Amino acid sequence: LQTLPPLQLAEKYFQIFPEEMDPLWQNPCHDKRHKDIWSKEKTCDRLPKFLVVGPQKTGTTALHLLLTLHPAIISSFPSPVTFEEVQFFNGPNYHNGIDWYMDFFPFPSNVSTDFMFEKSANYFDTELVPKRAAALVPRAKIIAVLINPVDRAYSWYQHQRAHQDPAAINYTFHQVVTGGPSSSKELLVLQSRCLKPGEYAAHLERWLVHFQSRQLYVVDGSLLRSNPALVMEGIQRFLGVTAHCTCRFDESKGFWCQRMEGGRPKCLGKSKGRKYLEMAPETRAFLMEYYREHNLELLRLLNRLGQTLPLWLREELQSSS
Ligand code: A3P
């Protein structure tokens, strides 16, 4: 029997099976053949029980913080590169493999009672993510935070400006959202990134192809902002953990903050809860129309799933009908 050196062997293999070049990582412990060749030093327990998937600018950082205040809930470690989200399922990090991903999680002290999770806000609307997540953590629960997509788009635009995105600096919000097909490429790219994540129903449907409806929970992000304790109750019920919330409203921040020992508040940083001018009424009207059909789809979807309708969705549909 003759064999090629590993690299050439791999090249040969992928010439024969090109469709396998893009990996789809599965939990090694879910298949006996994989488990048998999985190192004895390793465990399959360093994986999340739930994912907070976004989308961006809906209050995902606040939710992340509130979750970590619960004694049974353990977050992934921050990325040593960005000090922020792991961003595994959605981009080049996926090719680093599952050992790389598992290194973001501690060894749980009690597998049945510890709830490890990860929050990456770009997961929600990235095409490949639900399929990849379902392959690795098929039993995970999925939490999406939704606010009025009109406000989400505006917040996202302000975020891009704060990060000196040249297109967001060059164009007003109104230009970004109303730009027609003959607009510059940079404007159209920004427009798509600004508006598409807010087409909530289409993204949720993709998650539902790979996860059962009882695994999915939609959080009203506006309520999370105004009454986090109430929202946390619902999330804790969904996860099956005891109720726990230590937060209080901070007048100067204008948001709910963590209540520290001694009563001092610890709020999120300056980049969360930014101060910016109100959206121009004509831009809001344009976006309300843009999102009308998508919001109706969301209404039908949430009714089908038997989930509570966010207040903002009721209000938005009432005012645009
Ligand atoms: P703005 O800065 O536009 O007001 P994300 O964490 O997903 O990026 O979302 C950021 C948004 O979370 C903020 O957008 C803010 O409105 C909202 N938010 C909700 N609860 C908050 C809190 N307790 N502190 C700060 N921001 C909060």
mmCIF file of C-alpha atoms and ligand atoms in Angstrom:
data_model
loop_
_atom_site.group_PDB
_atom_site.id
_atom_site.type_symbol
_atom_site.label_atom_id
_atom_site.label_comp_id
_atom_site.label_asym_id
_atom_site.label_seq_id
_atom_site.Cartn_x
_atom_site.Cartn_y
_atom_site.Cartn_z
ATOM 1 C CA LEU A 1 0.000 0.000 0.000
ATOM 2 C CA GLN A 2 1.389 3.381 -1.035
ATOM 3 C CA THR A 3 0.303 6.762 0.191
ATOM 4 C CA LEU A 4 1.196 10.376 -0.560
ATOM 5 C CA PRO A 5 2.585 12.806 2.072
ATOM 6 C CA PRO A 6 -0.273 14.477 4.040
ATOM 7 C CA LEU A 7 -0.373 17.748 2.091
ATOM 8 C CA GLN A 8 -0.436 16.104 -1.326
ATOM 9 C CA LEU A 9 -2.900 13.548 -0.057
ATOM 10 C CA ALA A 10 -5.218 16.373 1.052
ATOM 11 C CA GLU A 11 -4.839 18.118 -2.310
ATOM 12 C CA LYS A 12 -5.710 14.904 -4.113
ATOM 13 C CA TYR A 13 -8.680 14.315 -1.815
ATOM 14 C CA PHE A 14 -10.122 17.767 -2.448
ATOM 15 C CA GLN A 15 -9.606 17.379 -6.189
ATOM 16 C CA ILE A 16 -11.857 14.322 -6.005
ATOM 17 C CA PHE A 17 -14.329 15.827 -3.482
ATOM 18 C CA PRO A 18 -14.273 19.607 -4.116
ATOM 19 C CA GLU A 19 -17.638 20.041 -2.328
ATOM 20 C CA GLU A 20 -15.916 19.090 0.927
ATOM 21 C CA MET A 21 -13.453 21.995 0.791
ATOM 22 C CA ASP A 22 -15.814 24.116 2.838
ATOM 23 C CA PRO A 23 -16.055 22.329 6.185
ATOM 24 C CA LEU A 24 -19.236 21.895 8.205
ATOM 25 C CA TRP A 25 -18.125 21.253 11.773
ATOM 26 C CA GLN A 26 -20.221 18.838 13.800
ATOM 27 C CA ASN A 27 -20.085 17.955 17.453
ATOM 28 C CA PRO A 28 -17.563 15.074 17.588
ATOM 29 C CA CYS A 29 -19.465 13.481 20.456
ATOM 30 C CA HIS A 30 -22.683 13.174 18.453
ATOM 31 C CA ASP A 31 -21.214 10.488 16.182
ATOM 32 C CA LYS A 32 -19.572 7.400 17.667
ATOM 33 C CA ARG A 33 -17.043 7.151 14.814
ATOM 34 C CA HIS A 34 -15.912 10.715 15.460
ATOM 35 C CA LYS A 35 -15.924 10.320 19.210
ATOM 36 C CA ASP A 36 -13.715 7.229 18.974
ATOM 37 C CA ILE A 37 -10.973 9.181 17.229
ATOM 38 C CA TRP A 38 -11.451 12.369 19.319
ATOM 39 C CA SER A 39 -8.577 12.878 21.757
ATOM 40 C CA LYS A 40 -9.095 11.628 25.327
ATOM 41 C CA GLU A 41 -7.697 14.981 26.508
ATOM 42 C CA LYS A 42 -10.602 16.817 24.917
ATOM 43 C CA THR A 43 -14.217 17.326 25.882
ATOM 44 C CA CYS A 44 -17.338 18.227 23.936
ATOM 45 C CA ASP A 45 -18.693 20.223 26.869
ATOM 46 C CA ARG A 46 -16.979 23.489 25.969
ATOM 47 C CA LEU A 47 -19.760 24.560 23.651
ATOM 48 C CA PRO A 48 -22.569 27.073 24.144
ATOM 49 C CA LYS A 49 -26.058 26.082 25.259
ATOM 50 C CA PHE A 50 -27.450 29.208 23.686
ATOM 51 C CA LEU A 51 -26.511 31.929 21.232
ATOM 52 C CA VAL A 52 -27.498 35.588 21.211
ATOM 53 C CA VAL A 53 -27.419 36.200 17.483
ATOM 54 C CA GLY A 54 -28.193 39.919 17.113
ATOM 55 C CA PRO A 55 -28.829 41.757 14.887
ATOM 56 C CA GLN A 56 -26.440 44.662 15.480
ATOM 57 C CA LYS A 57 -27.658 47.765 17.340
ATOM 58 C CA THR A 58 -30.702 46.245 18.974
ATOM 59 C CA GLY A 59 -29.328 46.182 22.526
ATOM 60 C CA THR A 60 -27.281 42.988 22.309
ATOM 61 C CA THR A 61 -24.460 44.370 24.504
ATOM 62 C CA ALA A 62 -26.915 45.305 27.254
ATOM 63 C CA LEU A 63 -28.463 41.846 27.030
ATOM 64 C CA HIS A 64 -25.027 40.230 27.147
ATOM 65 C CA LEU A 65 -24.204 42.133 30.317
ATOM 66 C CA LEU A 66 -27.529 41.323 31.971
ATOM 67 C CA LEU A 67 -27.103 37.640 31.183
ATOM 68 C CA THR A 68 -23.628 37.504 32.685
ATOM 69 C CA LEU A 69 -25.010 38.837 35.985
ATOM 70 C CA HIS A 70 -26.832 35.536 36.404
ATOM 71 C CA PRO A 71 -24.790 33.085 38.508
ATOM 72 C CA ALA A 72 -25.567 30.075 36.264
ATOM 73 C CA ILE A 73 -24.921 31.844 32.956
ATOM 74 C CA ILE A 74 -21.367 31.983 31.632
ATOM 75 C CA SER A 75 -20.281 33.982 28.624
ATOM 76 C CA SER A 76 -17.592 33.016 26.126
ATOM 77 C CA PHE A 77 -14.264 34.789 26.696
ATOM 78 C CA PRO A 78 -13.781 37.960 24.641
ATOM 79 C CA SER A 79 -11.684 37.618 21.507
ATOM 80 C CA PRO A 80 -8.021 38.338 22.333
ATOM 81 C CA VAL A 81 -7.772 40.132 18.982
ATOM 82 C CA THR A 82 -10.827 42.400 19.052
ATOM 83 C CA PHE A 83 -11.650 42.150 22.805
ATOM 84 C CA GLU A 84 -15.173 41.661 21.611
ATOM 85 C CA GLU A 85 -17.304 39.033 19.942
ATOM 86 C CA VAL A 86 -16.019 35.597 18.914
ATOM 87 C CA GLN A 87 -17.597 35.778 15.418
ATOM 88 C CA PHE A 88 -17.050 32.105 14.696
ATOM 89 C CA PHE A 89 -19.953 30.932 12.576
ATOM 90 C CA ASN A 90 -20.049 33.940 10.245
ATOM 91 C CA GLY A 91 -16.605 34.530 8.791
ATOM 92 C CA PRO A 92 -13.020 33.383 8.313
ATOM 93 C CA ASN A 93 -12.730 32.276 11.969
ATOM 94 C CA TYR A 94 -14.934 29.302 11.098
ATOM 95 C CA HIS A 95 -11.989 27.806 9.252
ATOM 96 C CA ASN A 96 -9.948 27.840 12.465
ATOM 97 C CA GLY A 97 -11.979 24.808 13.521
ATOM 98 C CA ILE A 98 -13.791 23.664 16.644
ATOM 99 C CA ASP A 99 -10.763 23.502 18.941
ATOM 100 C CA TRP A 100 -10.293 27.210 18.256
ATOM 101 C CA TYR A 101 -13.965 27.830 19.081
ATOM 102 C CA MET A 102 -13.971 25.699 22.214
ATOM 103 C CA ASP A 103 -11.002 27.635 23.590
ATOM 104 C CA PHE A 104 -13.407 30.554 24.034
ATOM 105 C CA PHE A 105 -15.335 28.596 26.649
ATOM 106 C CA PRO A 106 -14.257 27.460 30.092
ATOM 107 C CA PHE A 107 -14.524 23.852 31.224
ATOM 108 C CA PRO A 108 -17.981 23.889 32.836
ATOM 109 C CA SER A 109 -17.933 23.055 36.545
ATOM 110 C CA ASN A 110 -21.331 21.377 36.173
ATOM 111 C CA VAL A 111 -22.416 20.427 32.648
ATOM 112 C CA SER A 112 -26.126 20.231 33.447
ATOM 113 C CA THR A 113 -26.499 23.461 35.431
ATOM 114 C CA ASP A 114 -23.955 25.755 33.730
ATOM 115 C CA PHE A 115 -25.370 27.750 30.832
ATOM 116 C CA MET A 116 -22.565 28.823 28.529
ATOM 117 C CA PHE A 117 -23.391 31.211 25.742
ATOM 118 C CA GLU A 118 -21.931 33.364 23.056
ATOM 119 C CA LYS A 119 -23.150 36.658 21.594
ATOM 120 C CA SER A 120 -22.156 37.672 18.096
ATOM 121 C CA ALA A 121 -24.500 40.258 16.638
ATOM 122 C CA ASN A 122 -23.676 39.493 12.996
ATOM 123 C CA TYR A 123 -24.924 35.925 13.197
ATOM 124 C CA PHE A 124 -28.568 36.932 12.786
ATOM 125 C CA ASP A 125 -28.427 37.998 9.152
ATOM 126 C CA THR A 126 -25.432 36.074 7.779
ATOM 127 C CA GLU A 127 -26.659 33.476 5.318
ATOM 128 C CA LEU A 128 -24.469 30.535 6.336
ATOM 129 C CA VAL A 129 -24.716 30.888 10.102
ATOM 130 C CA PRO A 130 -27.926 28.963 10.966
ATOM 131 C CA LYS A 131 -26.754 25.901 9.024
ATOM 132 C CA ARG A 132 -23.298 25.978 10.601
ATOM 133 C CA ALA A 133 -24.632 26.596 14.102
ATOM 134 C CA ALA A 134 -27.158 23.766 13.769
ATOM 135 C CA ALA A 135 -24.396 21.383 12.661
ATOM 136 C CA LEU A 136 -22.243 22.068 15.731
ATOM 137 C CA VAL A 137 -24.798 22.925 18.441
ATOM 138 C CA PRO A 138 -28.104 21.456 17.200
ATOM 139 C CA ARG A 139 -29.752 21.662 20.606
ATOM 140 C CA ALA A 140 -28.718 25.262 21.301
ATOM 141 C CA LYS A 141 -31.350 27.872 22.004
ATOM 142 C CA ILE A 142 -31.288 30.959 19.820
ATOM 143 C CA ILE A 143 -32.100 34.458 21.068
ATOM 144 C CA ALA A 144 -32.702 37.352 18.657
ATOM 145 C CA VAL A 145 -33.277 40.924 19.842
ATOM 146 C CA LEU A 146 -35.515 43.035 17.620
ATOM 147 C CA ILE A 147 -36.257 46.751 17.757
ATOM 148 C CA ASN A 148 -38.116 48.857 15.217
ATOM 149 C CA PRO A 149 -35.982 48.290 12.075
ATOM 150 C CA VAL A 150 -36.255 52.003 11.246
ATOM 151 C CA ASP A 151 -34.489 52.919 14.500
ATOM 152 C CA ARG A 152 -32.042 50.060 14.097
ATOM 153 C CA ALA A 153 -31.023 51.362 10.675
ATOM 154 C CA TYR A 154 -30.453 54.861 12.092
ATOM 155 C CA SER A 155 -28.485 53.599 15.078
ATOM 156 C CA TRP A 156 -26.350 51.470 12.759
ATOM 157 C CA TYR A 157 -25.656 54.475 10.513
ATOM 158 C CA GLN A 158 -24.578 56.523 13.563
ATOM 159 C CA HIS A 159 -22.349 53.635 14.616
ATOM 160 C CA GLN A 160 -20.657 53.589 11.192
ATOM 161 C CA ARG A 161 -20.106 57.351 11.362
ATOM 162 C CA ALA A 162 -18.602 57.054 14.813
ATOM 163 C CA HIS A 163 -16.220 54.469 13.348
ATOM 164 C CA GLN A 164 -15.270 56.888 10.533
ATOM 165 C CA ASP A 165 -16.759 54.752 7.753
ATOM 166 C CA PRO A 166 -16.040 57.045 4.756
ATOM 167 C CA ALA A 167 -19.357 56.301 3.043
ATOM 168 C CA ALA A 168 -21.323 57.067 6.222
ATOM 169 C CA ILE A 169 -19.358 60.309 6.607
ATOM 170 C CA ASN A 170 -19.894 61.269 2.946
ATOM 171 C CA TYR A 171 -23.637 60.682 2.795
ATOM 172 C CA THR A 172 -26.509 61.761 5.027
ATOM 173 C CA PHE A 173 -28.776 59.102 6.475
ATOM 174 C CA HIS A 174 -31.545 60.201 4.117
ATOM 175 C CA GLN A 175 -29.226 59.788 1.115
ATOM 176 C CA VAL A 176 -28.143 56.366 2.335
ATOM 177 C CA VAL A 177 -31.631 54.942 2.737
ATOM 178 C CA THR A 178 -33.266 56.567 -0.282
ATOM 179 C CA GLY A 179 -30.415 56.163 -2.816
ATOM 180 C CA GLY A 180 -31.673 54.574 -6.069
ATOM 181 C CA PRO A 181 -29.937 51.939 -8.257
ATOM 182 C CA SER A 182 -27.859 54.556 -10.110
ATOM 183 C CA SER A 183 -26.183 55.704 -6.860
ATOM 184 C CA SER A 184 -22.464 55.154 -6.273
ATOM 185 C CA LYS A 185 -21.326 51.640 -5.405
ATOM 186 C CA GLU A 186 -20.112 52.720 -1.950
ATOM 187 C CA LEU A 187 -23.528 54.161 -1.154
ATOM 188 C CA LEU A 188 -25.353 51.042 -2.356
ATOM 189 C CA VAL A 189 -23.091 48.761 -0.302
ATOM 190 C CA LEU A 190 -23.677 50.889 2.798
ATOM 191 C CA GLN A 191 -27.420 51.003 2.093
ATOM 192 C CA SER A 192 -27.659 47.247 1.884
ATOM 193 C CA ARG A 193 -25.672 46.744 5.110
ATOM 194 C CA CYS A 194 -27.867 49.339 6.790
ATOM 195 C CA LEU A 195 -31.271 48.080 5.671
ATOM 196 C CA LYS A 196 -31.058 44.309 5.092
ATOM 197 C CA PRO A 197 -30.573 43.160 8.698
ATOM 198 C CA GLY A 198 -33.898 44.860 9.522
ATOM 199 C CA GLU A 199 -35.804 42.537 7.167
ATOM 200 C CA TYR A 200 -36.336 40.415 10.234
ATOM 201 C CA ALA A 201 -38.808 37.790 9.044
ATOM 202 C CA ALA A 202 -36.635 36.604 6.152
ATOM 203 C CA HIS A 203 -33.668 36.065 8.485
ATOM 204 C CA LEU A 204 -35.760 34.332 11.136
ATOM 205 C CA GLU A 205 -37.188 31.982 8.510
ATOM 206 C CA ARG A 206 -33.640 30.899 7.674
ATOM 207 C CA TRP A 207 -32.978 30.076 11.327
ATOM 208 C CA LEU A 208 -36.200 28.072 11.373
ATOM 209 C CA VAL A 209 -34.992 25.876 8.534
ATOM 210 C CA HIS A 210 -32.288 24.570 10.864
ATOM 211 C CA PHE A 211 -33.740 24.976 14.371
ATOM 212 C CA GLN A 212 -37.120 24.046 15.799
ATOM 213 C CA SER A 213 -39.426 26.910 16.649
ATOM 214 C CA ARG A 214 -39.268 26.081 20.361
ATOM 215 C CA GLN A 215 -35.505 26.734 20.228
ATOM 216 C CA LEU A 216 -36.009 30.308 19.071
ATOM 217 C CA TYR A 217 -36.869 33.280 21.294
ATOM 218 C CA VAL A 218 -37.498 36.790 20.083
ATOM 219 C CA VAL A 219 -36.728 39.562 22.565
ATOM 220 C CA ASP A 220 -38.432 42.950 22.306
ATOM 221 C CA GLY A 221 -35.334 45.193 22.315
ATOM 222 C CA SER A 222 -37.346 48.326 23.156
ATOM 223 C CA LEU A 223 -38.753 46.647 26.222
ATOM 224 C CA LEU A 224 -35.247 45.459 27.107
ATOM 225 C CA ARG A 225 -34.270 49.127 27.132
ATOM 226 C CA SER A 226 -37.250 50.369 29.182
ATOM 227 C CA ASN A 227 -37.843 47.383 31.470
ATOM 228 C CA PRO A 228 -34.893 44.972 31.463
ATOM 229 C CA ALA A 229 -36.069 43.123 34.566
ATOM 230 C CA LEU A 230 -39.298 42.092 32.823
ATOM 231 C CA VAL A 231 -37.460 40.981 29.679
ATOM 232 C CA MET A 232 -34.930 39.015 31.702
ATOM 233 C CA GLU A 233 -37.784 37.150 33.390
ATOM 234 C CA GLY A 234 -39.006 35.944 29.999
ATOM 235 C CA ILE A 235 -35.508 34.956 28.853
ATOM 236 C CA GLN A 236 -34.764 33.111 32.067
ATOM 237 C CA ARG A 237 -38.049 31.189 31.714
ATOM 238 C CA PHE A 238 -37.127 30.297 28.126
ATOM 239 C CA LEU A 239 -33.678 29.099 29.182
ATOM 240 C CA GLY A 240 -34.964 27.302 32.264
ATOM 241 C CA VAL A 241 -32.851 29.151 34.832
ATOM 242 C CA THR A 242 -33.982 30.851 38.027
ATOM 243 C CA ALA A 243 -34.906 34.545 37.898
ATOM 244 C CA HIS A 244 -32.113 36.978 38.776
ATOM 245 C CA CYS A 245 -31.581 40.636 37.836
ATOM 246 C CA THR A 246 -29.524 43.359 39.482
ATOM 247 C CA CYS A 247 -30.056 46.533 37.538
ATOM 248 C CA ARG A 248 -31.326 50.044 38.113
ATOM 249 C CA PHE A 249 -32.158 53.091 36.047
ATOM 250 C CA ASP A 250 -29.413 55.694 35.842
ATOM 251 C CA GLU A 251 -30.732 59.213 35.208
ATOM 252 C CA SER A 252 -27.511 60.637 33.783
ATOM 253 C CA LYS A 253 -26.956 57.743 31.344
ATOM 254 C CA GLY A 254 -30.664 57.564 30.543
ATOM 255 C CA PHE A 255 -30.466 53.759 30.561
ATOM 256 C CA TRP A 256 -30.642 50.841 32.947
ATOM 257 C CA CYS A 257 -27.256 49.975 34.390
ATOM 258 C CA GLN A 258 -25.746 47.264 36.538
ATOM 259 C CA ARG A 259 -26.197 47.829 40.278
ATOM 260 C CA MET A 260 -22.823 47.290 41.917
ATOM 261 C CA GLU A 261 -22.102 46.536 45.540
ATOM 262 C CA GLY A 262 -22.627 49.710 47.564
ATOM 263 C CA GLY A 263 -25.383 50.794 45.133
ATOM 264 C CA ARG A 264 -23.108 52.451 42.511
ATOM 265 C CA PRO A 265 -24.262 52.002 38.908
ATOM 266 C CA LYS A 266 -21.997 50.550 36.226
ATOM 267 C CA CYS A 267 -23.282 51.525 32.807
ATOM 268 C CA LEU A 268 -22.272 50.481 29.300
ATOM 269 C CA GLY A 269 -19.615 52.672 27.642
ATOM 270 C CA LYS A 270 -20.092 55.781 25.484
ATOM 271 C CA SER A 271 -20.607 53.765 22.297
ATOM 272 C CA LYS A 272 -23.855 52.302 23.676
ATOM 273 C CA GLY A 273 -26.680 54.766 24.083
ATOM 274 C CA ARG A 274 -25.147 57.423 21.818
ATOM 275 C CA LYS A 275 -26.641 60.892 21.644
ATOM 276 C CA TYR A 276 -27.589 61.959 18.127
ATOM 277 C CA LEU A 277 -30.188 64.171 16.417
ATOM 278 C CA GLU A 278 -33.651 62.750 15.925
ATOM 279 C CA MET A 279 -34.337 61.201 12.547
ATOM 280 C CA ALA A 280 -35.924 63.577 10.023
ATOM 281 C CA PRO A 281 -39.683 62.854 9.745
ATOM 282 C CA GLU A 282 -39.510 62.313 5.962
ATOM 283 C CA THR A 283 -36.735 59.733 6.367
ATOM 284 C CA ARG A 284 -38.765 57.924 9.029
ATOM 285 C CA ALA A 285 -41.805 57.949 6.749
ATOM 286 C CA PHE A 286 -39.723 56.530 3.876
ATOM 287 C CA LEU A 287 -38.331 53.749 6.058
ATOM 288 C CA MET A 288 -41.700 52.916 7.594
ATOM 289 C CA GLU A 289 -42.937 52.271 4.079
ATOM 290 C CA TYR A 290 -39.785 50.327 3.179
ATOM 291 C CA TYR A 291 -40.206 47.988 6.148
ATOM 292 C CA ARG A 292 -44.037 47.702 6.060
ATOM 293 C CA GLU A 293 -44.210 44.404 4.181
ATOM 294 C CA HIS A 294 -41.272 42.966 6.162
ATOM 295 C CA ASN A 295 -42.984 43.904 9.431
ATOM 296 C CA LEU A 296 -46.224 42.286 8.266
ATOM 297 C CA GLU A 297 -44.242 39.131 7.516
ATOM 298 C CA LEU A 298 -42.775 39.315 11.008
ATOM 299 C CA LEU A 299 -46.253 39.671 12.497
ATOM 300 C CA ARG A 300 -47.427 36.545 10.657
ATOM 301 C CA LEU A 301 -44.294 34.638 11.638
ATOM 302 C CA LEU A 302 -44.508 35.515 15.336
ATOM 303 C CA ASN A 303 -48.214 34.661 15.393
ATOM 304 C CA ARG A 304 -47.414 31.304 13.776
ATOM 305 C CA LEU A 305 -44.746 30.650 16.411
ATOM 306 C CA GLY A 306 -47.059 31.747 19.229
ATOM 307 C CA GLN A 307 -44.538 34.356 20.398
ATOM 308 C CA THR A 308 -45.508 37.622 22.067
ATOM 309 C CA LEU A 309 -45.575 40.503 19.602
ATOM 310 C CA PRO A 310 -43.146 43.315 20.437
ATOM 311 C CA LEU A 311 -44.994 46.509 21.312
ATOM 312 C CA TRP A 312 -43.021 48.463 18.702
ATOM 313 C CA LEU A 313 -44.295 46.090 15.994
ATOM 314 C CA ARG A 314 -47.950 46.603 16.950
ATOM 315 C CA GLU A 315 -47.448 50.369 17.073
ATOM 316 C CA GLU A 316 -45.558 50.481 13.779
ATOM 317 C CA LEU A 317 -48.180 48.462 11.929
ATOM 318 C CA GLN A 318 -51.026 50.479 13.432
ATOM 319 C CA SER A 319 -49.474 53.791 12.461
ATOM 320 C CA SER A 320 -48.609 52.692 8.924
ATOM 321 C CA SER A 321 -52.003 51.066 8.162
HETATM 322 P P1 A3P B 1 -27.730 53.668 20.435
HETATM 323 O O1 A3P B 1 -26.308 53.881 20.876
HETATM 324 O O2 A3P B 1 -27.944 53.971 18.986
HETATM 325 O O3 A3P B 1 -28.744 54.369 21.327
HETATM 326 P P2 A3P B 1 -25.862 46.856 20.449
HETATM 327 O O4 A3P B 1 -25.319 46.595 21.798
HETATM 328 O O5 A3P B 1 -26.620 45.680 19.876
HETATM 329 O O6 A3P B 1 -24.835 47.436 19.528
HETATM 330 O O7 A3P B 1 -26.987 47.964 20.613
HETATM 331 C C1 A3P B 1 -26.697 49.278 21.019
HETATM 332 C C2 A3P B 1 -27.991 49.928 21.461
HETATM 333 O O8 A3P B 1 -28.426 49.330 22.668
HETATM 334 C C3 A3P B 1 -27.863 51.387 21.802
HETATM 335 O O9 A3P B 1 -28.066 52.092 20.583
HETATM 336 C C4 A3P B 1 -28.959 51.619 22.863
HETATM 337 O O10 A3P B 1 -30.075 52.309 22.356
HETATM 338 C C5 A3P B 1 -29.401 50.194 23.220
HETATM 339 N N1 A3P B 1 -29.485 49.910 24.655
HETATM 340 C C6 A3P B 1 -30.454 49.135 25.225
HETATM 341 N N2 A3P B 1 -30.274 49.046 26.546
HETATM 342 C C7 A3P B 1 -29.150 49.768 26.845
HETATM 343 C C8 A3P B 1 -28.469 50.055 28.063
HETATM 344 N N3 A3P B 1 -28.897 49.569 29.228
HETATM 345 N N4 A3P B 1 -27.362 50.853 28.009
HETATM 346 C C9 A3P B 1 -26.936 51.346 26.811
HETATM 347 N N5 A3P B 1 -27.534 51.087 25.629
HETATM 348 C C10 A3P B 1 -28.643 50.310 25.617
#
